[in-house]
PDB file of C-alpha atoms in Angstrom:
ATOM      1  CA  MET F   2      75.365 167.253 155.431  1.00  0.00           C
ATOM      2  CA  ASN F   3      77.537 167.769 158.484  1.00  0.00           C
ATOM      3  CA  ILE F   4      78.850 164.195 158.703  1.00  0.00           C
ATOM      4  CA  PRO F   5      82.669 164.356 158.540  1.00  0.00           C
ATOM      5  CA  ARG F   6      84.650 161.535 156.963  1.00  0.00           C
ATOM      6  CA  HIS F   7      87.748 161.734 159.197  1.00  0.00           C
ATOM      7  CA  TRP F   8      88.038 161.733 162.997  1.00  0.00           C
ATOM      8  CA  HIS F   9      90.954 161.894 165.437  1.00  0.00           C
ATOM      9  CA  ARG F  10      91.137 162.022 169.237  1.00  0.00           C
ATOM     10  CA  GLU F  11      93.807 163.654 171.398  1.00  0.00           C
ATOM     11  CA  THR F  12      94.148 163.116 175.160  1.00  0.00           C
ATOM     12  CA  GLU F  13      96.095 164.816 177.943  1.00  0.00           C
ATOM     13  CA  GLU F  14      96.394 164.676 181.726  1.00  0.00           C
ATOM     14  CA  VAL F  15      96.409 167.994 183.614  1.00  0.00           C
ATOM     15  CA  THR F  16      96.498 169.061 187.252  1.00  0.00           C
ATOM     16  CA  THR F  17      95.131 172.449 188.301  1.00  0.00           C
ATOM     17  CA  GLN F  18      96.603 174.810 190.899  1.00  0.00           C
ATOM     18  CA  SER F  19      94.011 173.521 193.361  1.00  0.00           C
ATOM     19  CA  LYS F  20      95.436 170.001 192.800  1.00  0.00           C
ATOM     20  CA  SER F  21      92.404 168.733 190.904  1.00  0.00           C
ATOM     21  CA  TYR F  22      93.297 166.070 188.346  1.00  0.00           C
ATOM     22  CA  PHE F  23      91.642 165.771 184.922  1.00  0.00           C
ATOM     23  CA  GLN F  24      91.982 163.324 182.057  1.00  0.00           C
ATOM     24  CA  LEU F  25      91.139 165.469 179.027  1.00  0.00           C
ATOM     25  CA  SER F  26      89.954 164.187 175.672  1.00  0.00           C
ATOM     26  CA  ALA F  27      88.986 166.083 172.514  1.00  0.00           C
ATOM     27  CA  TRP F  28      87.862 164.915 169.097  1.00  0.00           C
ATOM     28  CA  GLY F  29      88.664 166.685 165.852  1.00  0.00           C
ATOM     29  CA  TRP F  30      86.881 166.076 162.563  1.00  0.00           C
ATOM     30  CA  SER F  31      87.366 166.985 158.931  1.00  0.00           C
ATOM     31  CA  ASP F  32      86.348 166.140 155.390  1.00  0.00           C
ATOM     32  CA  LEU F  33      89.814 167.059 154.110  1.00  0.00           C
ATOM     33  CA  GLY F  34      91.857 164.298 155.734  1.00  0.00           C
ATOM     34  CA  ILE F  35      93.069 162.744 158.961  1.00  0.00           C
ATOM     35  CA  GLU F  36      95.863 165.302 159.419  1.00  0.00           C
ATOM     36  CA  ASP F  37      93.342 168.138 159.361  1.00  0.00           C
ATOM     37  CA  ALA F  38      91.203 166.242 161.872  1.00  0.00           C
ATOM     38  CA  LYS F  39      94.263 165.834 164.121  1.00  0.00           C
ATOM     39  CA  LYS F  40      95.022 169.567 163.879  1.00  0.00           C
ATOM     40  CA  LYS F  41      91.483 170.419 164.938  1.00  0.00           C
ATOM     41  CA  ALA F  42      91.591 167.899 167.788  1.00  0.00           C
ATOM     42  CA  LEU F  43      94.723 169.588 169.125  1.00  0.00           C
ATOM     43  CA  GLU F  44      93.047 173.012 168.832  1.00  0.00           C
ATOM     44  CA  ARG F  45      89.981 171.816 170.745  1.00  0.00           C
ATOM     45  CA  LEU F  46      92.179 170.132 173.359  1.00  0.00           C
ATOM     46  CA  ALA F  47      94.109 173.394 173.862  1.00  0.00           C
ATOM     47  CA  LYS F  48      90.879 175.300 174.462  1.00  0.00           C
ATOM     48  CA  LEU F  49      89.711 172.623 176.879  1.00  0.00           C
ATOM     49  CA  ARG F  50      93.056 172.706 178.724  1.00  0.00           C
ATOM     50  CA  ALA F  51      92.852 176.502 179.072  1.00  0.00           C
ATOM     51  CA  ARG F  52      89.395 176.283 180.640  1.00  0.00           C
ATOM     52  CA  VAL F  53      90.434 173.537 183.056  1.00  0.00           C
ATOM     53  CA  LEU F  54      93.654 175.265 184.134  1.00  0.00           C
ATOM     54  CA  GLY F  55      91.693 178.493 184.533  1.00  0.00           C
ATOM     55  CA  GLU F  56      89.340 176.430 186.725  1.00  0.00           C
ATOM     56  CA  LYS F  57      86.313 177.518 184.713  1.00  0.00           C
ATOM     57  CA  SER F  58      83.226 175.350 184.282  1.00  0.00           C
ATOM     58  CA  LEU F  59      83.280 173.093 181.225  1.00  0.00           C
ATOM     59  CA  ASP F  60      80.754 173.369 178.415  1.00  0.00           C
ATOM     60  CA  ARG F  61      78.428 170.394 178.139  1.00  0.00           C
ATOM     61  CA  TYR F  62      77.687 169.379 174.586  1.00  0.00           C
ATOM     62  CA  GLY F  63      74.173 168.052 174.246  1.00  0.00           C
ATOM     63  CA  TYR F  64      72.164 166.237 171.622  1.00  0.00           C
ATOM     64  CA  GLY F  65      72.496 167.874 168.231  1.00  0.00           C
ATOM     65  CA  SER F  66      75.566 170.006 168.921  1.00  0.00           C
ATOM     66  CA  GLY F  67      78.845 169.711 167.041  1.00  0.00           C
ATOM     67  CA  ALA F  68      79.445 167.149 164.314  1.00  0.00           C
ATOM     68  CA  MET F  69      78.147 163.606 164.606  1.00  0.00           C
ATOM     69  CA  ARG F  70      80.776 160.889 165.043  1.00  0.00           C
ATOM     70  CA  GLU F  71      79.300 158.106 162.941  1.00  0.00           C
ATOM     71  CA  GLU F  72      80.968 155.761 160.465  1.00  0.00           C
ATOM     72  CA  VAL F  73      79.734 156.341 156.919  1.00  0.00           C
ATOM     73  CA  LEU F  74      78.872 152.938 155.430  1.00  0.00           C
ATOM     74  CA  GLU F  75      77.329 153.945 152.115  1.00  0.00           C
ATOM     75  CA  ARG F  76      77.116 157.164 150.140  1.00  0.00           C
ATOM     76  CA  ILE F  77      74.068 157.640 147.926  1.00  0.00           C
ATOM     77  CA  CYS F  78      74.188 159.820 144.823  1.00  0.00           C
ATOM     78  CA  SER F  79      71.671 161.238 142.402  1.00  0.00           C
ATOM     79  CA  PRO F  80      71.686 160.065 138.758  1.00  0.00           C
ATOM     80  CA  GLU F  81      73.819 163.152 138.065  1.00  0.00           C
ATOM     81  CA  GLY F  82      76.429 162.001 140.586  1.00  0.00           C
ATOM     82  CA  ALA F  83      75.752 164.482 143.418  1.00  0.00           C
ATOM     83  CA  GLU F  84      75.781 163.047 146.938  1.00  0.00           C
ATOM     84  CA  ILE F  85      72.250 163.342 148.322  1.00  0.00           C
ATOM     85  CA  ALA F  86      72.285 160.917 151.251  1.00  0.00           C
ATOM     86  CA  CYS F  87      74.413 158.499 153.211  1.00  0.00           C
ATOM     87  CA  ILE F  88      73.953 155.578 155.580  1.00  0.00           C
ATOM     88  CA  THR F  89      75.787 155.747 158.896  1.00  0.00           C
ATOM     89  CA  ARG F  90      75.902 153.673 162.067  1.00  0.00           C
ATOM     90  CA  ASN F  91      74.855 155.632 165.151  1.00  0.00           C
ATOM     91  CA  ALA F  92      76.300 155.395 168.647  1.00  0.00           C
ATOM     92  CA  SER F  93      73.849 152.640 169.644  1.00  0.00           C
ATOM     93  CA  GLY F  94      74.814 150.502 166.642  1.00  0.00           C
ATOM     94  CA  ALA F  95      71.731 151.012 164.448  1.00  0.00           C
ATOM     95  CA  LEU F  96      71.859 152.073 160.796  1.00  0.00           C
ATOM     96  CA  VAL F  97      70.633 155.594 159.995  1.00  0.00           C
ATOM     97  CA  LEU F  98      69.732 157.176 156.650  1.00  0.00           C
ATOM     98  CA  ASN F  99      70.885 160.794 156.426  1.00  0.00           C
ATOM     99  CA  SER F 100      69.177 162.821 153.689  1.00  0.00           C
ATOM    100  CA  ALA F 101      70.538 166.154 152.477  1.00  0.00           C
ATOM    101  CA  HIS F 102      67.246 167.533 151.144  1.00  0.00           C
ATOM    102  CA  ALA F 103      64.462 164.917 151.138  1.00  0.00           C
ATOM    103  CA  MET F 104      62.647 165.633 154.395  1.00  0.00           C
ATOM    104  CA  PHE F 105      61.848 162.997 157.005  1.00  0.00           C
ATOM    105  CA  ILE F 106      59.330 164.148 159.625  1.00  0.00           C
ATOM    106  CA  ASP F 107      59.653 162.304 162.936  1.00  0.00           C
ATOM    107  CA  ILE F 108      56.572 162.311 165.197  1.00  0.00           C
ATOM    108  CA  ASP F 109      56.823 160.632 168.600  1.00  0.00           C
ATOM    109  CA  PHE F 110      53.566 159.504 170.200  1.00  0.00           C
ATOM    110  CA  ARG F 111      52.868 160.786 173.675  1.00  0.00           C
ATOM    111  CA  PRO F 112      52.416 158.112 176.369  1.00  0.00           C
ATOM    112  CA  ALA F 113      49.032 157.479 177.959  1.00  0.00           C
ATOM    113  CA  GLY F 114      47.764 158.065 181.489  1.00  0.00           C
ATOM    114  CA  LEU F 115      49.940 159.554 184.225  1.00  0.00           C
ATOM    115  CA  MET F 116      53.045 159.562 182.024  1.00  0.00           C
ATOM    116  CA  ALA F 117      51.179 161.631 179.440  1.00  0.00           C
ATOM    117  CA  ALA F 118      50.286 164.227 182.069  1.00  0.00           C
ATOM    118  CA  LEU F 119      53.860 164.418 183.346  1.00  0.00           C
ATOM    119  CA  SER F 120      55.262 164.599 179.810  1.00  0.00           C
ATOM    120  CA  GLY F 121      52.812 167.354 178.886  1.00  0.00           C
ATOM    121  CA  LEU F 122      53.690 169.369 181.991  1.00  0.00           C
ATOM    122  CA  ILE F 123      57.436 169.111 181.344  1.00  0.00           C
ATOM    123  CA  ARG F 124      57.041 170.115 177.704  1.00  0.00           C
ATOM    124  CA  LYS F 125      54.905 173.120 178.671  1.00  0.00           C
ATOM    125  CA  LEU F 126      57.501 174.229 181.218  1.00  0.00           C
ATOM    126  CA  LEU F 127      60.185 173.962 178.530  1.00  0.00           C
ATOM    127  CA  GLY F 128      58.073 175.996 176.121  1.00  0.00           C
ATOM    128  CA  TYR F 129      57.203 173.144 173.757  1.00  0.00           C
ATOM    129  CA  LYS F 130      53.780 172.735 172.177  1.00  0.00           C
ATOM    130  CA  VAL F 131      51.706 169.853 173.499  1.00  0.00           C
ATOM    131  CA  ARG F 132      49.607 168.011 170.918  1.00  0.00           C
ATOM    132  CA  ALA F 133      47.496 164.876 170.877  1.00  0.00           C
ATOM    133  CA  ASN F 134      48.867 161.928 168.920  1.00  0.00           C
ATOM    134  CA  PRO F 135      48.005 162.620 165.253  1.00  0.00           C
ATOM    135  CA  GLY F 136      46.043 160.256 163.015  1.00  0.00           C
ATOM    136  CA  VAL F 137      45.850 160.108 159.236  1.00  0.00           C
ATOM    137  CA  ASN F 138      43.167 162.816 159.083  1.00  0.00           C
ATOM    138  CA  ASP F 139      45.397 165.111 161.136  1.00  0.00           C
ATOM    139  CA  LEU F 140      48.303 164.475 158.771  1.00  0.00           C
ATOM    140  CA  ILE F 141      46.107 165.249 155.754  1.00  0.00           C
ATOM    141  CA  ARG F 142      45.150 168.575 157.316  1.00  0.00           C
ATOM    142  CA  MET F 143      48.758 169.386 158.231  1.00  0.00           C
ATOM    143  CA  ALA F 144      49.934 168.534 154.710  1.00  0.00           C
ATOM    144  CA  GLU F 145      47.377 170.934 153.233  1.00  0.00           C
ATOM    145  CA  GLU F 146      48.368 173.667 155.679  1.00  0.00           C
ATOM    146  CA  HIS F 147      51.953 173.442 154.412  1.00  0.00           C
ATOM    147  CA  GLY F 148      51.244 173.817 150.708  1.00  0.00           C
ATOM    148  CA  GLY F 149      49.704 170.452 149.872  1.00  0.00           C
ATOM    149  CA  LEU F 150      52.648 168.215 150.705  1.00  0.00           C
ATOM    150  CA  VAL F 151      52.705 164.686 149.299  1.00  0.00           C
ATOM    151  CA  LEU F 152      53.704 162.325 152.112  1.00  0.00           C
ATOM    152  CA  GLN F 153      54.629 158.680 152.468  1.00  0.00           C
ATOM    153  CA  VAL F 154      53.562 157.776 156.014  1.00  0.00           C
ATOM    154  CA  TYR F 155      55.092 155.015 158.127  1.00  0.00           C
ATOM    155  CA  ARG F 156      54.334 153.585 161.556  1.00  0.00           C
ATOM    156  CA  THR F 157      57.321 153.269 163.869  1.00  0.00           C
ATOM    157  CA  CYS F 158      57.568 151.638 167.271  1.00  0.00           C
ATOM    158  CA  GLY F 159      57.196 155.007 168.971  1.00  0.00           C
ATOM    159  CA  GLY F 160      55.077 157.052 166.587  1.00  0.00           C
ATOM    160  CA  LEU F 161      54.952 158.071 162.928  1.00  0.00           C
ATOM    161  CA  ARG F 162      57.498 158.877 160.219  1.00  0.00           C
ATOM    162  CA  CYS F 163      56.707 160.858 157.082  1.00  0.00           C
ATOM    163  CA  LEU F 164      58.831 161.327 153.977  1.00  0.00           C
ATOM    164  CA  VAL F 165      57.949 164.345 151.823  1.00  0.00           C
ATOM    165  CA  LEU F 166      57.787 163.112 148.229  1.00  0.00           C
ATOM    166  CA  ASP F 167      56.926 166.078 146.022  1.00  0.00           C
ATOM    167  CA  ARG F 168      59.620 168.598 147.004  1.00  0.00           C
ATOM    168  CA  THR F 169      62.908 169.000 148.856  1.00  0.00           C
ATOM    169  CA  PHE F 170      64.067 171.365 151.601  1.00  0.00           C
ATOM    170  CA  ASN F 171      67.170 173.011 152.990  1.00  0.00           C
ATOM    171  CA  PRO F 172      67.522 171.784 156.616  1.00  0.00           C
ATOM    172  CA  LEU F 173      69.060 175.133 157.592  1.00  0.00           C
ATOM    173  CA  ASP F 174      66.170 177.182 156.199  1.00  0.00           C
ATOM    174  CA  PRO F 175      63.580 178.529 158.686  1.00  0.00           C
ATOM    175  CA  GLY F 176      60.865 177.190 156.382  1.00  0.00           C
ATOM    176  CA  SER F 177      62.141 173.667 156.983  1.00  0.00           C
ATOM    177  CA  THR F 178      61.970 174.146 160.741  1.00  0.00           C
ATOM    178  CA  ALA F 179      58.446 175.561 160.402  1.00  0.00           C
ATOM    179  CA  VAL F 180      57.270 172.395 158.626  1.00  0.00           C
ATOM    180  CA  LEU F 181      58.825 170.094 161.221  1.00  0.00           C
ATOM    181  CA  ASP F 182      57.378 172.153 164.070  1.00  0.00           C
ATOM    182  CA  GLY F 183      53.996 172.282 162.350  1.00  0.00           C
ATOM    183  CA  PHE F 184      53.786 168.498 162.271  1.00  0.00           C
ATOM    184  CA  GLY F 185      54.798 168.248 165.928  1.00  0.00           C
ATOM    185  CA  SER F 186      58.226 166.726 165.392  1.00  0.00           C
ATOM    186  CA  ASP F 187      60.269 166.058 168.495  1.00  0.00           C
ATOM    187  CA  PRO F 188      62.176 169.295 169.328  1.00  0.00           C
ATOM    188  CA  LEU F 189      65.394 167.299 169.747  1.00  0.00           C
ATOM    189  CA  TYR F 190      65.000 165.918 166.229  1.00  0.00           C
ATOM    190  CA  VAL F 191      64.362 169.412 164.838  1.00  0.00           C
ATOM    191  CA  ARG F 192      67.507 170.689 166.550  1.00  0.00           C
ATOM    192  CA  LEU F 193      69.527 167.764 165.213  1.00  0.00           C
ATOM    193  CA  CYS F 194      68.367 168.430 161.632  1.00  0.00           C
ATOM    194  CA  ARG F 195      69.688 171.982 161.860  1.00  0.00           C
ATOM    195  CA  ALA F 196      72.968 170.971 163.528  1.00  0.00           C
ATOM    196  CA  GLN F 197      73.722 168.144 161.088  1.00  0.00           C
ATOM    197  CA  ALA F 198      72.272 169.908 158.010  1.00  0.00           C
ATOM    198  CA  CYS F 199      70.283 166.829 157.053  1.00  0.00           C
ATOM    199  CA  TYR F 200      67.190 164.793 157.887  1.00  0.00           C
ATOM    200  CA  ARG F 201      67.535 161.414 159.571  1.00  0.00           C
ATOM    201  CA  ALA F 202      65.627 158.138 159.685  1.00  0.00           C
ATOM    202  CA  ARG F 203      66.687 155.037 161.610  1.00  0.00           C
ATOM    203  CA  LEU F 204      66.778 152.015 159.286  1.00  0.00           C
ATOM    204  CA  THR F 205      67.256 149.118 161.701  1.00  0.00           C
ATOM    205  CA  PRO F 206      65.763 148.276 165.118  1.00  0.00           C
ATOM    206  CA  LYS F 207      67.106 149.871 168.276  1.00  0.00           C
ATOM    207  CA  PRO F 208      69.503 147.273 169.739  1.00  0.00           C
ATOM    208  CA  TRP F 209      67.999 147.385 173.231  1.00  0.00           C
ATOM    209  CA  ARG F 210      64.546 146.659 171.788  1.00  0.00           C
ATOM    210  CA  VAL F 211      65.752 143.358 170.300  1.00  0.00           C
ATOM    211  CA  GLY F 212      67.830 142.361 173.318  1.00  0.00           C
ATOM    212  CA  ALA F 213      71.231 143.049 171.768  1.00  0.00           C
ATOM    213  CA  GLY F 214      72.399 145.487 174.432  1.00  0.00           C
ATOM    214  CA  THR F 215      74.875 148.236 173.627  1.00  0.00           C
ATOM    215  CA  PRO F 216      78.049 148.041 171.508  1.00  0.00           C
ATOM    216  CA  PRO F 217      81.242 147.447 173.514  1.00  0.00           C
ATOM    217  CA  TYR F 218      83.134 150.171 171.640  1.00  0.00           C
ATOM    218  CA  ARG F 219      82.378 153.093 169.380  1.00  0.00           C
ATOM    219  CA  TRP F 220      83.925 153.958 166.024  1.00  0.00           C
ATOM    220  CA  PRO F 221      86.646 154.906 165.246  1.00  0.00           C
ATOM    221  CA  TRP F 222      88.399 152.036 166.967  1.00  0.00           C
ATOM    222  CA  ASN F 223      91.539 152.534 169.048  1.00  0.00           C
ATOM    223  CA  SER F 224      92.807 149.022 168.330  1.00  0.00           C
ATOM    224  CA  GLU F 225      92.170 145.831 166.385  1.00  0.00           C
ATOM    225  CA  ILE F 226      90.860 144.305 169.605  1.00  0.00           C
ATOM    226  CA  GLU F 227      88.150 146.967 169.865  1.00  0.00           C
ATOM    227  CA  GLU F 228      87.189 146.518 166.220  1.00  0.00           C
ATOM    228  CA  LYS F 229      87.008 142.727 166.583  1.00  0.00           C
ATOM    229  CA  SER F 230      84.893 143.013 169.737  1.00  0.00           C
ATOM    230  CA  PHE F 231      82.498 145.427 168.014  1.00  0.00           C
ATOM    231  CA  LYS F 232      82.119 143.209 164.944  1.00  0.00           C
ATOM    232  CA  GLU F 233      81.292 140.245 167.170  1.00  0.00           C
ATOM    233  CA  TRP F 234      78.589 142.354 168.832  1.00  0.00           C
ATOM    234  CA  LEU F 235      77.381 143.476 165.397  1.00  0.00           C
ATOM    235  CA  GLY F 236      76.852 139.873 164.346  1.00  0.00           C
ATOM    236  CA  ARG F 237      74.749 139.240 167.453  1.00  0.00           C
ATOM    237  CA  TYR F 238      72.776 142.431 166.800  1.00  0.00           C
ATOM    238  CA  PHE F 239      71.864 141.546 163.224  1.00  0.00           C
ATOM    239  CA  GLU F 240      70.895 138.053 164.339  1.00  0.00           C
ATOM    240  CA  ALA F 241      68.656 139.578 167.027  1.00  0.00           C
ATOM    241  CA  CYS F 242      67.042 141.849 164.413  1.00  0.00           C
ATOM    242  CA  SER F 243      65.558 138.835 162.602  1.00  0.00           C
ATOM    243  CA  GLY F 244      61.761 139.167 162.660  1.00  0.00           C
ATOM    244  CA  SER F 245      61.897 142.862 163.576  1.00  0.00           C
ATOM    245  CA  THR F 246      61.743 146.036 161.498  1.00  0.00           C
ATOM    246  CA  ALA F 247      62.234 149.769 161.988  1.00  0.00           C
ATOM    247  CA  CYS F 248      58.910 150.795 160.442  1.00  0.00           C
ATOM    248  CA  GLU F 249      56.000 149.739 158.255  1.00  0.00           C
ATOM    249  CA  SER F 250      54.411 151.638 155.388  1.00  0.00           C
ATOM    250  CA  LEU F 251      50.902 152.923 156.154  1.00  0.00           C
ATOM    251  CA  VAL F 252      49.569 155.252 153.468  1.00  0.00           C
ATOM    252  CA  GLN F 253      50.487 157.901 150.930  1.00  0.00           C
ATOM    253  CA  ILE F 254      48.866 161.291 151.432  1.00  0.00           C
ATOM    254  CA  GLY F 255      48.357 163.498 148.398  1.00  0.00           C
ATOM    255  CA  GLY F 256      49.189 162.844 144.758  1.00  0.00           C
ATOM    256  CA  GLY F 257      51.409 164.203 142.052  1.00  0.00           C
ATOM    257  CA  ALA F 258      54.921 163.891 140.738  1.00  0.00           C
ATOM    258  CA  VAL F 259      57.615 162.563 143.060  1.00  0.00           C
ATOM    259  CA  HIS F 260      60.781 164.666 143.242  1.00  0.00           C
ATOM    260  CA  PRO F 261      63.730 162.684 141.755  1.00  0.00           C
ATOM    261  CA  GLU F 262      65.852 163.093 144.893  1.00  0.00           C
ATOM    262  CA  ALA F 263      62.989 161.977 147.135  1.00  0.00           C
ATOM    263  CA  ALA F 264      62.456 158.946 144.879  1.00  0.00           C
ATOM    264  CA  VAL F 265      66.058 157.801 145.425  1.00  0.00           C
ATOM    265  CA  VAL F 266      65.818 158.318 149.198  1.00  0.00           C
ATOM    266  CA  LEU F 267      62.451 156.512 149.302  1.00  0.00           C
ATOM    267  CA  ALA F 268      63.866 153.460 147.543  1.00  0.00           C
ATOM    268  CA  VAL F 269      66.883 153.232 149.854  1.00  0.00           C
ATOM    269  CA  HIS F 270      64.763 153.768 152.965  1.00  0.00           C
ATOM    270  CA  ASP F 271      62.200 151.092 152.123  1.00  0.00           C
ATOM    271  CA  LYS F 272      64.913 148.598 151.134  1.00  0.00           C
ATOM    272  CA  TYR F 273      66.425 148.731 154.630  1.00  0.00           C
ATOM    273  CA  ALA F 274      63.640 149.832 156.970  1.00  0.00           C
ATOM    274  CA  CYS F 275      60.445 148.108 155.778  1.00  0.00           C
ATOM    275  CA  LEU F 276      61.321 144.420 156.062  1.00  0.00           C
ATOM    276  CA  GLY F 277      58.182 143.278 157.864  1.00  0.00           C
ATOM    277  CA  GLY F 278      57.891 141.933 161.380  1.00  0.00           C
ATOM    278  CA  ARG F 279      57.671 143.383 164.876  1.00  0.00           C
ATOM    279  CA  LEU F 280      58.301 147.112 165.141  1.00  0.00           C
ATOM    280  CA  ALA F 281      61.431 147.773 167.188  1.00  0.00           C
TER     281      ALA F 281
END
């Protein structure tokens, strides 16, 4: 899983020959320690400075590129002691389960009416497949087409979520991408799985859906004031989540033995994400 433990930010002010002023900022990350993260931040800042002073256009890092800057709150291990998953807090403040091998399939429902037509047109222009919203019978067929997968199916606020129970996958393997694509997973989610070398499932409601707004600051904090302000927001967010849930269990498709790693991920997921209440 590409979820580094240590992060460090370096900043610098530069002025180009054409008198343009820039406030530069670069993050470095590492699993080895904070000093290694600092070294990498300085390296990235130097590359950024060279591009700016050379007055070249800056790269824009989109969704699913680079490492993900999220605080790791809990690390989940197999009975043998190997780390197989972790819970992080994403940029919006929600909890996310990251699974190294147990596959989550994320399926967003297409909107109805005019929005559906516009969405379909945009996806076609971008080269994405356009499918109707799948039902249980569609999922049964898809599971059979991919080797008789055993799936635990959930309803989310915006679509469906499936957890593969009978086998595990390598997120970097083309076969993994083929399964996600075959089920019609959001292309952004598929890209993120490859970039982060894991599968992801949001465990708590999206803050804006429960009226909690956005966090005032993002981890790691620059000061005790930022941390205090965030924790105050976090208290309001969890209070707002009362009566809401990230998903609800619908049905299991297929039968057979559950893979031990998938069983651990399933238990953690349902403990956090299936609390009952309004989907959010």
